[in-house]
GROMACS .gro file of C-alpha atoms in nm:
model
  159
    1MET     CA    1   0.008   0.012   0.003
    2THR     CA    2   0.152   0.345  -0.088
    3SER     CA    3   0.106   0.655   0.124
    4PRO     CA    4  -0.130   0.912  -0.030
    5ALA     CA    5   0.058   1.203  -0.172
    6VAL     CA    6   0.085   1.521   0.023
    7LYS     CA    7  -0.115   1.780  -0.175
    8CYS     CA    8  -0.055   2.061   0.072
    9LEU     CA    9   0.228   2.147   0.301
   10VAL     CA   10   0.128   2.368   0.591
   11TRP     CA   11   0.431   2.571   0.721
   12GLU     CA   12   0.519   2.722   1.048
   13VAL     CA   13   0.730   2.988   0.894
   14ASP     CA   14   0.925   3.100   1.199
   15ASN     CA   15   1.257   2.925   1.246
   16ILE     CA   16   1.191   2.728   0.923
   17LEU     CA   17   1.144   2.952   0.618
   18TRP     CA   18   1.348   3.218   0.808
   19ASP     CA   19   1.560   3.254   1.108
   20GLY     CA   20   1.399   3.353   1.426
   21VAL     CA   21   1.047   3.460   1.519
   22VAL     CA   22   0.878   3.748   1.323
   23CYS     CA   23   0.843   4.056   1.542
   24ASP     CA   24   0.881   4.429   1.467
   25SER     CA   25   1.240   4.422   1.598
   26THR     CA   26   1.383   4.114   1.414
   27SER     CA   27   1.473   4.072   1.050
   28GLY     CA   28   1.580   3.699   1.029
   29ALA     CA   29   1.741   3.591   0.704
   30LEU     CA   30   1.560   3.361   0.464
   31ARG     CA   31   1.677   3.007   0.483
   32PRO     CA   32   1.802   2.892   0.137
   33ASP     CA   33   1.727   2.515   0.205
   34ALA     CA   34   1.365   2.598   0.290
   35LEU     CA   35   1.320   2.816  -0.007
   36ARG     CA   36   1.450   2.537  -0.224
   37ALA     CA   37   1.206   2.301  -0.080
   38LEU     CA   38   0.928   2.555  -0.118
   39ARG     CA   39   1.004   2.624  -0.471
   40THR     CA   40   1.069   2.246  -0.569
   41LEU     CA   41   0.751   2.125  -0.406
   42THR     CA   42   0.547   2.404  -0.580
   43ARG     CA   43   0.679   2.299  -0.915
   44ARG     CA   44   0.565   1.940  -0.826
   45GLY     CA   45   0.219   2.069  -0.771
   46VAL     CA   46   0.212   2.084  -0.395
   47VAL     CA   47   0.002   2.369  -0.254
   48HIS     CA   48   0.156   2.552   0.037
   49ALA     CA   49  -0.014   2.704   0.348
   50VAL     CA   50   0.086   2.906   0.655
   51ALA     CA   51  -0.020   2.810   1.015
   52SER     CA   52   0.190   3.032   1.233
   53ARG     CA   53   0.172   3.167   1.572
   54GLY     CA   54   0.201   3.545   1.590
   55GLU     CA   55   0.081   3.873   1.469
   56TRP     CA   56  -0.093   3.870   1.128
   57ALA     CA   57   0.054   4.197   1.008
   58TRP     CA   58   0.405   4.106   1.092
   59THR     CA   59   0.406   3.760   0.948
   60THR     CA   60   0.218   3.855   0.616
   61GLY     CA   61   0.445   4.164   0.586
   62LYS     CA   62   0.753   3.955   0.588
   63LEU     CA   63   0.604   3.716   0.330
   64HIS     CA   64   0.516   4.003   0.107
   65LYS     CA   65   0.844   4.173   0.163
   66HIS     CA   66   1.031   3.875   0.030
   67GLY     CA   67   0.777   3.810  -0.254
   68LEU     CA   68   0.660   3.475  -0.097
   69HIS     CA   69   0.301   3.556   0.000
   70GLY     CA   70   0.167   3.447  -0.353
   71LEU     CA   71   0.321   3.098  -0.298
   72PHE     CA   72   0.079   3.029  -0.017
   73GLY     CA   73  -0.273   2.927  -0.088
   74ALA     CA   74  -0.399   3.002   0.270
   75VAL     CA   75  -0.240   3.180   0.550
   76GLU     CA   76  -0.353   3.138   0.910
   77VAL     CA   77  -0.163   3.350   1.164
   78GLY     CA   78  -0.277   3.398   1.522
   79TRP     CA   79  -0.251   3.274   1.869
   80GLY     CA   80  -0.478   2.960   1.872
   81ARG     CA   81  -0.388   2.607   1.829
   82LYS     CA   82  -0.216   2.488   1.512
   83SER     CA   83  -0.446   2.191   1.464
   84ALA     CA   84  -0.754   2.443   1.459
   85ALA     CA   85  -0.567   2.642   1.191
   86ILE     CA   86  -0.492   2.337   0.988
   87HIS     CA   87  -0.836   2.229   1.004
   88ARG     CA   88  -0.957   2.576   0.854
   89ILE     CA   89  -0.699   2.555   0.586
   90THR     CA   90  -0.833   2.220   0.479
   91GLN     CA   91  -1.181   2.366   0.462
   92GLN     CA   92  -1.061   2.673   0.273
   93LEU     CA   93  -0.856   2.466   0.023
   94ARG     CA   94  -1.124   2.190   0.018
   95LEU     CA   95  -0.872   1.913   0.100
   96ASP     CA   96  -0.896   1.602   0.307
   97LEU     CA   97  -0.675   1.589   0.610
   98ASN     CA   98  -0.495   1.284   0.481
   99ALA     CA   99  -0.353   1.504   0.209
  100ILE     CA  100  -0.191   1.747   0.442
  101GLY     CA  101   0.163   1.771   0.564
  102TYR     CA  102   0.281   1.994   0.846
  103ILE     CA  103   0.624   2.122   0.917
  104ASP     CA  104   0.729   2.298   1.252
  105ALA     CA  105   1.053   2.332   1.433
  106GLU     CA  106   0.879   2.283   1.773
  107PRO     CA  107   0.808   1.933   1.893
  108LEU     CA  108   0.531   2.033   2.110
  109GLU     CA  109   0.342   2.196   1.824
  110ARG     CA  110   0.394   1.888   1.601
  111SER     CA  111   0.264   1.674   1.889
  112GLU     CA  112  -0.046   1.873   1.935
  113VAL     CA  113  -0.116   1.849   1.575
  114ALA     CA  114  -0.050   1.485   1.545
  115HIS     CA  115  -0.276   1.414   1.850
  116ALA     CA  116  -0.562   1.636   1.722
  117LEU     CA  117  -0.529   1.538   1.353
  118PRO     CA  118  -0.378   1.205   1.320
  119GLN     CA  119  -0.414   1.198   0.960
  120VAL     CA  120  -0.174   1.476   0.905
  121ARG     CA  121   0.190   1.390   0.852
  122CYS     CA  122   0.422   1.595   1.067
  123TYR     CA  123   0.774   1.684   0.980
  124ALA     CA  124   1.043   1.837   1.202
  125GLY     CA  125   1.175   2.177   1.064
  126ARG     CA  126   1.523   2.061   1.091
  127HIS     CA  127   1.452   1.813   0.802
  128VAL     CA  128   1.325   2.072   0.556
  129ASP     CA  129   1.617   1.990   0.324
  130VAL     CA  130   1.502   1.630   0.275
  131LEU     CA  131   1.127   1.684   0.219
  132THR     CA  132   1.173   1.680  -0.156
  133ALA     CA  133   1.328   1.331  -0.143
  134LEU     CA  134   1.037   1.169   0.042
  135GLN     CA  135   0.798   0.948  -0.146
  136GLU     CA  136   0.476   1.135  -0.031
  137PHE     CA  137   0.602   1.445  -0.213
  138ARG     CA  138   0.640   1.252  -0.549
  139ALA     CA  139   0.388   1.084  -0.758
  140PRO     CA  140   0.371   0.720  -0.676
  141ALA     CA  141   0.572   0.507  -0.924
  142THR     CA  142   0.476   0.158  -0.797
  143ALA     CA  143   0.235  -0.019  -0.550
  144ALA     CA  144   0.532  -0.101  -0.336
  145PRO     CA  145   0.530   0.057   0.007
  146PRO     CA  146   0.740   0.385   0.035
  147PRO     CA  147   1.074   0.340   0.218
  148THR     CA  148   1.124   0.455   0.563
  149SER     CA  149   1.176   0.825   0.569
  150PRO     CA  150   1.540   0.961   0.633
  151MET     CA  151   1.392   1.106   0.949
  152GLY     CA  152   1.382   0.761   1.104
  153PHE     CA  153   1.006   0.686   1.085
  154SER     CA  154   0.753   0.575   0.848
  155HIS     CA  155   0.400   0.711   0.840
  156ILE     CA  156   0.138   0.451   0.962
  157THR     CA  157  -0.203   0.500   0.827
  158THR     CA  158  -0.503   0.369   0.998
  159GLN     CA  159  -0.820   0.260   0.823
   0.00000   0.00000   0.00000
């Protein structure tokens, strides 16, 4: 059985797409490995969204400043649970939860999403550079199960 393709990758942008947390006094540099993954996955047809904790104006301002805002089909920025933001994104984009991937640098945030939305595949921000190599971000070539990810785990689906 093959894993379904990830059709939408939801990003926590702080400490993944750029260094640091967006606020009015920081100007963290964009991370080249994250930009490469974002652009490569976009070319493969993956839709991107943002579920980030913080102030809407600061986060969207930084996305606009770097010409990245247009790469995201949905943007949720606020102070609520990430799982709730991801749920709203799936409704807005009309996608099933099993077609969603979520990347965040914080283990606690990934845990909250994995617990509340077990269909969503969660990825550690430190592994952004290997996302494009994962089978779920490529069209399935065979009916063989995908290999275990380089992150040391394989996604187990329940039916």
